[in-house]
Coordinates of C-alpha atoms and ligand atoms in Angstrom, one line a residue:
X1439 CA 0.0 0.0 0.0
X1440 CA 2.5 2.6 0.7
X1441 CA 5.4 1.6 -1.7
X1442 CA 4.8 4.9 -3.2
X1443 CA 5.5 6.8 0.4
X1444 CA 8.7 5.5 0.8
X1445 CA 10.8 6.6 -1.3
X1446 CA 10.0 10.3 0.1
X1447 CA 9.8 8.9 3.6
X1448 CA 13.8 9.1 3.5
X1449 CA 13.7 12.7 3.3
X1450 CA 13.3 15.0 6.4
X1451 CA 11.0 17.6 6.2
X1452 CA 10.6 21.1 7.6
X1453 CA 7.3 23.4 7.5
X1454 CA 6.3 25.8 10.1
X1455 CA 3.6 24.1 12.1
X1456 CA 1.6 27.9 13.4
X1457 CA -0.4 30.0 11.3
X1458 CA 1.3 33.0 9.8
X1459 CA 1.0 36.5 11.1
X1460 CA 2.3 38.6 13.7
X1461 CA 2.2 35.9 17.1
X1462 CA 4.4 35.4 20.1
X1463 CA 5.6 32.3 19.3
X1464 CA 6.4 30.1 16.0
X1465 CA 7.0 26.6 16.1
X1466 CA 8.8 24.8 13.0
X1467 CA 8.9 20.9 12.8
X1468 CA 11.2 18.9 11.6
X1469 CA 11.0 15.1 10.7
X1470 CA 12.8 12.0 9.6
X1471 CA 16.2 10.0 9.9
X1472 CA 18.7 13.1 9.6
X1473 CA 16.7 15.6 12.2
X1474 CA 19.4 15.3 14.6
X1475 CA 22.6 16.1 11.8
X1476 CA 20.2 18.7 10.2
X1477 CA 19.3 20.6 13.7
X1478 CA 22.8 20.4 14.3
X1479 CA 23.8 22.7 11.7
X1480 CA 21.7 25.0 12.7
X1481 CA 21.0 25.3 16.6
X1482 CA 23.9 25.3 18.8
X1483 CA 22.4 25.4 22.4
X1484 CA 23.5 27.7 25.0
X1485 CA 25.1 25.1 27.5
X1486 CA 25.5 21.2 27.4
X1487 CA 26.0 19.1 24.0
X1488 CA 25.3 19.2 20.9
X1489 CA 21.6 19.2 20.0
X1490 CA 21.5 15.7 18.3
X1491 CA 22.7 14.8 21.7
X1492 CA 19.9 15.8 23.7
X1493 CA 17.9 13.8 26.3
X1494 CA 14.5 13.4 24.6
X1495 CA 11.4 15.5 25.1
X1496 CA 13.7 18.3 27.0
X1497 CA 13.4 21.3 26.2
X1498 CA 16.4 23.5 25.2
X1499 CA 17.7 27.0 24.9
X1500 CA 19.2 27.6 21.6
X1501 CA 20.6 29.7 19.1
X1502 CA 19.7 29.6 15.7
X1503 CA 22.3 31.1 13.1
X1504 CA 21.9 30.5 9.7
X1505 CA 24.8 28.2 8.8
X1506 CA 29.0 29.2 8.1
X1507 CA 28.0 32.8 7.9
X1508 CA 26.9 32.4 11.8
X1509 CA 24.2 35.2 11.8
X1510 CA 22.3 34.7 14.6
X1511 CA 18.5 34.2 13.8
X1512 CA 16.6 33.7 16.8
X1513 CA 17.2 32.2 20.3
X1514 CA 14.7 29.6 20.8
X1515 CA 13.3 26.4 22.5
X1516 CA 14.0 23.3 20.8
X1517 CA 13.2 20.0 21.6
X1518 CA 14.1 16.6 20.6
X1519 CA 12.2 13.8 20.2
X1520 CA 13.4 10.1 19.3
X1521 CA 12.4 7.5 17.0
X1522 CA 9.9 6.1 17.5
X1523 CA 8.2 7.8 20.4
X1524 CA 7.4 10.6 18.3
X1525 CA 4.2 12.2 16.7
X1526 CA 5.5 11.0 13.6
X1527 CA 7.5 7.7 14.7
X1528 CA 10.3 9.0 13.3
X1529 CA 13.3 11.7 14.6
X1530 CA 11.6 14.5 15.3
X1531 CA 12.3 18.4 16.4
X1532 CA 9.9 20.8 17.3
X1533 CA 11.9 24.2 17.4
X1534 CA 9.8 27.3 19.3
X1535 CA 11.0 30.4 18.0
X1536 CA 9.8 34.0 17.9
X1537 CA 7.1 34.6 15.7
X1538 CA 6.2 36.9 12.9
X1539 CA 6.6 37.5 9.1
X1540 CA 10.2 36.9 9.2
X1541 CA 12.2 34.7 12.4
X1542 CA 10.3 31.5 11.9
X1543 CA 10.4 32.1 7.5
X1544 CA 14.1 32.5 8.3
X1545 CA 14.9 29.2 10.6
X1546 CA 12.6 27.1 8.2
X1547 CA 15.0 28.8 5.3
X1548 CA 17.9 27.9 6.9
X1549 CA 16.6 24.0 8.2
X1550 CA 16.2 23.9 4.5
X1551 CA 19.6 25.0 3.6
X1552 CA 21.0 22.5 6.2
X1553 CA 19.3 19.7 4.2
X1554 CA 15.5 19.4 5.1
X1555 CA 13.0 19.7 2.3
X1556 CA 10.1 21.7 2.7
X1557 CA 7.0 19.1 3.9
X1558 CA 3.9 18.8 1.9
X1559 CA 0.6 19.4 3.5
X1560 CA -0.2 17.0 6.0
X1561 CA 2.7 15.2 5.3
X1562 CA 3.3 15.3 9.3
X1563 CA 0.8 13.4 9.9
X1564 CA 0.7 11.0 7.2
X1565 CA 4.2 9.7 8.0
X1566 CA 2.3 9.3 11.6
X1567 CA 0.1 7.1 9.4
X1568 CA 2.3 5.1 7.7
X1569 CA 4.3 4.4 10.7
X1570 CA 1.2 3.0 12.2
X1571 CA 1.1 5.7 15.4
X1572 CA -2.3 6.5 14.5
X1573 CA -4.9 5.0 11.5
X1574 CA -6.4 7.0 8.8
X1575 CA -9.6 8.1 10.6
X1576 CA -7.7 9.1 13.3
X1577 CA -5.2 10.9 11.2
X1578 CA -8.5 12.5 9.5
X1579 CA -9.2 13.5 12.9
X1580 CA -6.5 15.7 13.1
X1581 CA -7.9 17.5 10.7
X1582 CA -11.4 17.9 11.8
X1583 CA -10.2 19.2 15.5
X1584 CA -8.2 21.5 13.7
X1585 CA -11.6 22.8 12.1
X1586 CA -13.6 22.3 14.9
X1587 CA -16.2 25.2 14.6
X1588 CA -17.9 24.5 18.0
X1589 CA -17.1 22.8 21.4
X1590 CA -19.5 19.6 20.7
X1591 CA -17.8 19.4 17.2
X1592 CA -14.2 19.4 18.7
X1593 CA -15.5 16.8 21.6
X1594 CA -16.4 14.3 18.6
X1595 CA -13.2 14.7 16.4
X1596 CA -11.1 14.4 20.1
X1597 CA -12.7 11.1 20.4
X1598 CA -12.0 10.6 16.6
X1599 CA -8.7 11.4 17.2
X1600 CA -8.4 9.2 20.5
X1601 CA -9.8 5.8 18.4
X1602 CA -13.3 6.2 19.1
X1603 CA -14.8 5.4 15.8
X1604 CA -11.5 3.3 14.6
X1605 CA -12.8 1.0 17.6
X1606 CA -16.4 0.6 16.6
X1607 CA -15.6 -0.4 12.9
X1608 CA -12.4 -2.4 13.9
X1609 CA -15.1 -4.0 16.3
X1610 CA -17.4 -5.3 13.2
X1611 CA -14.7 -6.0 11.1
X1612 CA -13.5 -8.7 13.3
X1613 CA -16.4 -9.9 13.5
X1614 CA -17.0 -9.7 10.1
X1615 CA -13.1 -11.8 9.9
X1616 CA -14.5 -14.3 12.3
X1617 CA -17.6 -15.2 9.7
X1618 CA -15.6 -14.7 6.6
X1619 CA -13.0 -17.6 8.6
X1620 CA -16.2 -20.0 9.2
X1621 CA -17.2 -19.4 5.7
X1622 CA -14.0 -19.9 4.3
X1623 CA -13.7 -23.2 6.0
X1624 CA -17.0 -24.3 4.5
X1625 CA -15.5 -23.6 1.0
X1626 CA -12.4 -25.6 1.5
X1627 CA -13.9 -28.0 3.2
X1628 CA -17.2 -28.7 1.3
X1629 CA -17.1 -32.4 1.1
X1630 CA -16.2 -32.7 4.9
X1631 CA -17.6 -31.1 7.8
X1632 CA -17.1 -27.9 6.6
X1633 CA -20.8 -27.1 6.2
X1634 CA -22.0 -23.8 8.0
X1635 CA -25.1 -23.0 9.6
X1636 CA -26.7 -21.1 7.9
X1637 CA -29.1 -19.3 10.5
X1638 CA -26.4 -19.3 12.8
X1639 CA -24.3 -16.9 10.2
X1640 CA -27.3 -14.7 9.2
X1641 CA -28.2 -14.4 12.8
X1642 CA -24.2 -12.8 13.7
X1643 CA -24.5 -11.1 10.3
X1644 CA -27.5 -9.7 11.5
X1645 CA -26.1 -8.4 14.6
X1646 CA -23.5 -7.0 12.8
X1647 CA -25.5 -4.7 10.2
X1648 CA -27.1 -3.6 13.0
X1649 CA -24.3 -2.6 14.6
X1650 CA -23.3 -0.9 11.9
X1651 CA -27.1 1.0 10.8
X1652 CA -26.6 2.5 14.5
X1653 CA -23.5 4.0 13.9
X1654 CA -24.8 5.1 10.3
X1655 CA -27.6 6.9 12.3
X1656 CA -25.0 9.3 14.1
X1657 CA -23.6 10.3 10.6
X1658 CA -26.7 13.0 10.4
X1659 CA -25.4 14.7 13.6
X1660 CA -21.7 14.4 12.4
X1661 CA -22.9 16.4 9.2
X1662 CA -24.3 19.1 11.4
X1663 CA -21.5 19.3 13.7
X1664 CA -18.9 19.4 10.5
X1665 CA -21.1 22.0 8.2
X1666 CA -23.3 23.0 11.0
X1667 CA -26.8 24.3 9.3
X1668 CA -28.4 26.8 7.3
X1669 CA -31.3 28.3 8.5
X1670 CA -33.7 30.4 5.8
X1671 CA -35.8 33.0 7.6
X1672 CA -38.4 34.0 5.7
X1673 CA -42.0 35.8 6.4
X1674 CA -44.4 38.6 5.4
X1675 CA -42.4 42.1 5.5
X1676 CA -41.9 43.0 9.1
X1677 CA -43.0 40.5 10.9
X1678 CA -39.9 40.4 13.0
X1679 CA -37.2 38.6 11.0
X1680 CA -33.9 40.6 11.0
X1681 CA -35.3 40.9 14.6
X1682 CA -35.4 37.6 15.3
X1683 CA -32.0 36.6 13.3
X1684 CA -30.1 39.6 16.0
X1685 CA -32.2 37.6 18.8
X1686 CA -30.6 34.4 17.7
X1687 CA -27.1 35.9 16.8
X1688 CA -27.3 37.9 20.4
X1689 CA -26.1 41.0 18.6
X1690 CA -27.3 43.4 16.3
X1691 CA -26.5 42.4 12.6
X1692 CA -29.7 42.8 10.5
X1693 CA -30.7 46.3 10.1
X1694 CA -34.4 46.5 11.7
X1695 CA -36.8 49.0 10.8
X1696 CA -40.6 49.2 10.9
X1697 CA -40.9 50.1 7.0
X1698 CA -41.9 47.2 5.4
X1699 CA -39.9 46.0 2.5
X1700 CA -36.9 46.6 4.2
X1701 CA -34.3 43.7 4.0
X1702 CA -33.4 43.6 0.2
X1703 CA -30.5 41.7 0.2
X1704 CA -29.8 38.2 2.1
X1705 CA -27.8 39.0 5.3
X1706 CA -25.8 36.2 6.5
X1707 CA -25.0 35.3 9.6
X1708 CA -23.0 32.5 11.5
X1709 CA -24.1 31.8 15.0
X1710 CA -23.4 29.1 17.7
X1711 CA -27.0 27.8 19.0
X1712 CA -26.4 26.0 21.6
X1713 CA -23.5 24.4 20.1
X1714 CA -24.8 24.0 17.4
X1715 CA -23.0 25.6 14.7
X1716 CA -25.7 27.8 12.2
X1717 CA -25.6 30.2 9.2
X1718 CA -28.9 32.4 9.7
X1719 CA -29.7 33.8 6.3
X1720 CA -32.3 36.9 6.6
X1721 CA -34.2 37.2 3.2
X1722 CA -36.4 39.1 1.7
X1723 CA -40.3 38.6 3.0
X1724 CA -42.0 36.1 0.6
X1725 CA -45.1 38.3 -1.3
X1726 CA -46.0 39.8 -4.7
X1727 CA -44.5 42.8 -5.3
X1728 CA -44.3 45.8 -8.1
X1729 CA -40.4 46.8 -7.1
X1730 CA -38.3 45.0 -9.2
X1731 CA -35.4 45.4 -6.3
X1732 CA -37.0 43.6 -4.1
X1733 CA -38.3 41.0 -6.3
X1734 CA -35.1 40.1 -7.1
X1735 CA -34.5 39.6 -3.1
X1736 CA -38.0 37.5 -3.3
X1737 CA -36.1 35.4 -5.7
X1738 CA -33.3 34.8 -3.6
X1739 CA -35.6 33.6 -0.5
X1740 CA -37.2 31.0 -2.8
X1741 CA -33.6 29.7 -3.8
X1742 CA -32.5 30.1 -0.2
X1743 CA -35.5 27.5 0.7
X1744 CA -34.6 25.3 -1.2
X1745 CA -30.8 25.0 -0.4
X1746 CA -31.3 25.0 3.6
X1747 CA -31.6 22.7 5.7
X1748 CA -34.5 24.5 7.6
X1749 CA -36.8 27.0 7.2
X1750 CA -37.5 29.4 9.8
X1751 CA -41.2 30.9 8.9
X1752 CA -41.6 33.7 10.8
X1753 CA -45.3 34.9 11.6
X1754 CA -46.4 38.2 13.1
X1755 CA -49.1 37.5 15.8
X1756 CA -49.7 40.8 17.0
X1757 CA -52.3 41.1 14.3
X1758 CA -54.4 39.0 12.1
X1759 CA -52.3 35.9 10.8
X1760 CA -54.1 35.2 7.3
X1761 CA -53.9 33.7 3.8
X1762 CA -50.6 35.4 3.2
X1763 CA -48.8 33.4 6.5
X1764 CA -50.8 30.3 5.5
X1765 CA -49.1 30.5 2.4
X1766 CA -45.7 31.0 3.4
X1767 CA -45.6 28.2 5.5
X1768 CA -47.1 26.3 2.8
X1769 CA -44.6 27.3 0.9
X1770 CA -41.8 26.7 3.1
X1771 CA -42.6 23.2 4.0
X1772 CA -43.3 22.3 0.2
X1773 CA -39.0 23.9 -0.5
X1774 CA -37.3 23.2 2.4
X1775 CA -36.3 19.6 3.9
X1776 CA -38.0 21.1 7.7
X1777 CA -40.0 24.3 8.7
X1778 CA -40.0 26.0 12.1
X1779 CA -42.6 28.4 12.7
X1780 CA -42.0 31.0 14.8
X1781 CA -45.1 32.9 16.4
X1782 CA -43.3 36.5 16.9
X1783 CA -44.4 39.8 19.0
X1784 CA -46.4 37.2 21.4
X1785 CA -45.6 40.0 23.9
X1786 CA -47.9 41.8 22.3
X1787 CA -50.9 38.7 21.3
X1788 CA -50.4 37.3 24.8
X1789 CA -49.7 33.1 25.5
X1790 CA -53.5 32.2 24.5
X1791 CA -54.0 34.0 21.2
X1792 CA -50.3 32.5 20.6
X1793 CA -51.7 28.6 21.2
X1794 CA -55.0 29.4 18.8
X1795 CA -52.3 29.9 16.6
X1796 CA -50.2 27.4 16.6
X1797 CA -53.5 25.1 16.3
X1798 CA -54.0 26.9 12.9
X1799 CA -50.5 26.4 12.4
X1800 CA -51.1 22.5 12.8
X1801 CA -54.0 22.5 10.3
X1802 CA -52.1 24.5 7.7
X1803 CA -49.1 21.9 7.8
X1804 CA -49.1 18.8 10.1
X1805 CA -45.6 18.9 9.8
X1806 CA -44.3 22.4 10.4
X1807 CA -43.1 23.1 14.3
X1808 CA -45.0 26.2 15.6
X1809 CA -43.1 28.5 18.5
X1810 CA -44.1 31.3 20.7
X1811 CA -41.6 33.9 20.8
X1812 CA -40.9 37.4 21.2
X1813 CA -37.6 39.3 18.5
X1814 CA -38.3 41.9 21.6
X1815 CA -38.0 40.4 24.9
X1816 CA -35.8 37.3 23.8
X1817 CA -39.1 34.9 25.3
X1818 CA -38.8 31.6 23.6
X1819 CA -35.4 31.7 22.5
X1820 CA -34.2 28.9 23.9
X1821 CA -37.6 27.0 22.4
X1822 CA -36.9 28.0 19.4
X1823 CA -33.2 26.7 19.1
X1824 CA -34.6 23.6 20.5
X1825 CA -37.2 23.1 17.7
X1826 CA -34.8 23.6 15.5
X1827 CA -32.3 21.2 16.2
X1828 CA -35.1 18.5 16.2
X1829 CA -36.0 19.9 12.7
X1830 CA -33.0 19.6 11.0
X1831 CA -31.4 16.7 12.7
X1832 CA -33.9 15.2 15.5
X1833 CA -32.4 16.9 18.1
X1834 CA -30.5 14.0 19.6
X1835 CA -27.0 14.8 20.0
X1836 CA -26.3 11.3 19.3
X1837 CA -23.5 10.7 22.1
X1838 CA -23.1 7.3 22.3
X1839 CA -21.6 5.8 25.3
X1840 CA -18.2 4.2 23.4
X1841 CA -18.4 8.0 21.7
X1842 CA -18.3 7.0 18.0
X1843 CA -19.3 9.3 15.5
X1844 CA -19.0 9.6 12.3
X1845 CA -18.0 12.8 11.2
X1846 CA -16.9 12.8 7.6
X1847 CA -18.6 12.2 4.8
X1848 CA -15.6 9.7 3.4
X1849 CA -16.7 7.7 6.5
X1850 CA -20.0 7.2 6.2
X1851 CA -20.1 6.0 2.5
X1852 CA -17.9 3.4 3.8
X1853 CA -19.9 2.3 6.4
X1854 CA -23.0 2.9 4.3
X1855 CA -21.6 0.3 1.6
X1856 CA -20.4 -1.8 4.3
X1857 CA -23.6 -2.0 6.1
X1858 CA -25.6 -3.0 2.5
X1859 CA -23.1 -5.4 2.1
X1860 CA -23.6 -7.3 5.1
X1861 CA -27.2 -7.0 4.6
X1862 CA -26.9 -8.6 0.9
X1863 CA -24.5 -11.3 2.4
X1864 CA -27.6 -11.6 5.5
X1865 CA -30.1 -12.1 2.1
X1866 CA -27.7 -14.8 0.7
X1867 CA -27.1 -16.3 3.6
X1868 CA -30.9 -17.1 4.2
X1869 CA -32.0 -18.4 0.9
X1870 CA -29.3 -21.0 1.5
X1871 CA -26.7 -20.0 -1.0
X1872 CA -23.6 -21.6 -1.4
X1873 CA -20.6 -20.4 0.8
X1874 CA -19.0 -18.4 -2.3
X1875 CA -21.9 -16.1 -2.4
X1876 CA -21.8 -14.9 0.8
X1877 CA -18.6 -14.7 1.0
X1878 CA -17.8 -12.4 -1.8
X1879 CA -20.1 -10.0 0.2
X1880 CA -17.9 -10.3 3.2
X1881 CA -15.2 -9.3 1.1
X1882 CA -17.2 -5.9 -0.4
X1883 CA -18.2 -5.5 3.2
X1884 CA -14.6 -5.8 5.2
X1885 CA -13.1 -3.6 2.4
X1886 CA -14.9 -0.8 2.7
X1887 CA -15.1 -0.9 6.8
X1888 CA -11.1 -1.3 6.1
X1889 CA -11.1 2.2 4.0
X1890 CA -12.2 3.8 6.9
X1891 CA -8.9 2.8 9.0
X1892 CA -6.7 3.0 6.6
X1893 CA -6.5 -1.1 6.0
X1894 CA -7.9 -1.3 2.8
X1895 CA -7.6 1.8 1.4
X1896 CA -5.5 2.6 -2.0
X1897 CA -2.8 5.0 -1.9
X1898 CA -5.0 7.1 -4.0
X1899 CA -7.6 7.8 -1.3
X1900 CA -4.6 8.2 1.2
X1901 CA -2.9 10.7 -1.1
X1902 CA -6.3 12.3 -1.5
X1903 CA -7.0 13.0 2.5
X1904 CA -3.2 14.2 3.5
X1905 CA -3.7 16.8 0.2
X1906 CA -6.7 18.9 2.0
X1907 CA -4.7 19.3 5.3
X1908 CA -2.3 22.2 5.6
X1909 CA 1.1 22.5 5.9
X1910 CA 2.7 21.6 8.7
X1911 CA 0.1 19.1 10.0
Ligands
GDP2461 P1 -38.7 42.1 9.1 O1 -39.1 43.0 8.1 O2 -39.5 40.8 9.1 O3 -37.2 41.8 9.1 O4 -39.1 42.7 10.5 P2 -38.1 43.5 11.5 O5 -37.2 42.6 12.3 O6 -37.5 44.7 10.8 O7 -39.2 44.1 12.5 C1 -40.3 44.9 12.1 C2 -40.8 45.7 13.3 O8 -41.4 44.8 14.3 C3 -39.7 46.4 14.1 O9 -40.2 47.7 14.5 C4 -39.4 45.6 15.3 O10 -38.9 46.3 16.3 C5 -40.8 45.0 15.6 N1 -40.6 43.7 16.2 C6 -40.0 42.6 15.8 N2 -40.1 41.6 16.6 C7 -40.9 42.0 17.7 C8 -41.4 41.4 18.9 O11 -41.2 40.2 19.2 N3 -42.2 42.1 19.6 C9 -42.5 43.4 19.4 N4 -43.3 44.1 20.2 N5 -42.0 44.0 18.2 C10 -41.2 43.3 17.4

């Protein structure tokens, strides 16, 4: 699998591990069989030996001068670390200079000078990879943490990262080995008493698909916690939507004005709701209208609807909800996957009037989620962000006790073929089919649960994940 890695896995590689731009500290990596020589020609530390001669995972003062013409970089922090109890298995420094446009540009320039080559992105990490420190999904982890938008979302990829998922599939996998091993025997042995039972094997495989549906099920909550969701407000003009995107957002974005037509333009806006990681979009109100501005806006919402992944109808119940409402919620529910209708100004209509409505809200569209709230006094807030959840992905945070997730999208086709797989190898299974059958199933099954960890997949796919990480990863 990795032939094609190892001819570059001789090299030693340098990148600058910290964003750019003006911060206190840099840190540079460097990894691979010459780290020690390499750091050698470029750090001489203050007291003690040379660097390559360091106890491991001490930190030490040096200075860093950029080869024969000795002029003096930085003093820094290095530290060595040793084959193989390293991040990536191999030699490795982690040098903590001064940071900046120009100190950590210059000690990467001169690490390359010494004879380091510049690392590709994620190449860190992948040579953690290939030298088996961590698996693919938990290299892919690294990644996800690293883009973490919330707390929940960097929670999962932590317990990405710390085997969490890797367990869970490395879990049916074996189990999936032990049938393949019976079935196997029945093939080789068909004349003896190699014959399998055949309820006995659709009863495990059964087990294991369901194993396997249930950790397809916390894929919809992985989604949201990796894209988060897009929430389309829409509603008549003024019935309280920038109002209620700023109550949301808990600051004041949307302009809000009591002339109606106001909001021509979609205003974006990404919030944390509860955790939950949201892009409000404020469009235009839904209605009929002779300004070719703001039809164009009207335009927009309808696109919006359709792209989200809920609707948030917003309904004025200080006055007379009518056709109009009916028909944006209508509407809504028809576009977008979910609708959430929020029953605004009930400081104004009062609790009762508000549940009349929501009854009408029921009959208009069984399906829609009708909330009291108030854009003014912040009443129903935490209702609202509640329904919302359960709109667009049930609500359940999906926090299973062994804390598997899955969390990208690679993953869950995986596991998606995986888990038809076993169920076609179930079906073959219980019509009696011969041993082949089934077993070519178990194959197309354990391959893709092995793309997940790394075990079956090509170097393309490999090459594929390390390309989207960053340098210096
Ligand atoms: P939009 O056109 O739907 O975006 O509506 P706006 O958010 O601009 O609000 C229209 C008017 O209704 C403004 O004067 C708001 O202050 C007022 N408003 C919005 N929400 C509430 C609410 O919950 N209660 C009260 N009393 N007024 C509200």
């Amino acid at each position: 699998m990795n032939g094609g890695f190892e001819l570059r896995l001789s090299d030693t590689i340098a990148a600058i591990a910290t964003p750019p731009g003006a911060g206190a500290i840099a840190v540079i990596r460097v990894s691979g069989p010459a780290t020690p020589e390499i750091c050698d020609r470029v750090l001489a530390p203050r007291v003690g030996p040379a660097f390559s001669r360091s106890r491991a995972r001490y930190a030490r003062l040096v200075t860093i001068a950029a080869g024969e013409s000795a002029l003096v970089i930085d003093t820094a922090l290095a530290t060595l670390f040793r084959a193989p109890r390293s991040y990536t298995g191999e030699h490795l420094a982690e040098i903590s200079c001064h940071g900046g446009r120009v100190v950590p540009q210059s000690v990467l320039s001169a690490l390359l000078a010494a004879g380091a080559r510049a690392a590709d992105p994620g190449e860190f990490t992948l040579r953690a990879f290939l030298a088996g420190r961590v698996d693919l999904a938990q290299a892919e982890a690294v990644a996800s943490l690293i883009g973490a938008g919330t707390e929940a979302a960097a929670r999962a990829a932590h317990a990405q990262l710390d085997g969490a998922l890797s367990r869970t599939v490395s879990a049916a996998r074996n189990s999936l080995l032990d049938i393949a091993a019976q079935i196997e025997a029945a093939i080789d042995f068909q004349d003896e008493a190699g014959d399998f039972e055949h309820e006995s094997v659709a009863r495990r495989l059964q087990q294991t698909g369901a194993d396997l549906a249930a950790l397809l099920e916390t894929a919809r909550y992985g989604a949201v916690l990796r894209d988060g969701i897009r929430i389309a407000i829409v509603g008549r003009p003024n019935a309280g939507k920038s109002s209620l995107l700023n109550l949301l957002a808990q600051r004041s974005r949307a302009i809000v004005t009591p002339i109606a037509g106001t909001t021509r333009d979609t205003i974006e806006q990404e919030v944390n709701l509860h955790d939950l990681p949201a892009t409000l979009v404020d469009t235009a109100g839904i209605r009929a209208t002779e300004n070719a501005v703001e039809a164009a806006g009207v335009n927009r919402a309808r696109s919006e609807l359709s792209h989200c992944s809920v609707a948030l109808a917003v309904c004025d119940i200080s006055g007379p909800c009518g056709v109009e409402d009916e028909a944006i919620v209508k509407y809504a529910a028809a576009s977008a996957p979910a609708v959430v209708v929020a029953l605004n100004k009930v400081d104004i209509a009062g609790h009762d009037h508000g549940r009349q409505t929501a009854g009408r809200v029921a009959d208009w569209c069984a399906a829609a989620r009708p909330v009291c709230v108030s854009a003014l006094t912040g009443e129903g807030r935490t209702e609202l962000i509640t329904a919302i959840a359960e709109a667009s992905y049930g609500g359940h945070a999906d926090e299973r006790p062994d804390g598997a997730l899955i969390l990208a999208e690679r993953h869950r086709l995986a596991v998606a073929r995986a888990a038809a797989a076993v169920g076609s190898a179930q079906q073959t299974c219980l019509a009696g089919m011969p041993a082949d059958f089934i077993a070519i199933d178990l194959r197309g099954a354990l391959d893709a649960l092995g793309e997940v960890t790394g075990e079956a997949a090509s170097e393309d796919i490999i090459e594929r994940i390390f390309r989207n990480f960053c340098i210096g990863k």
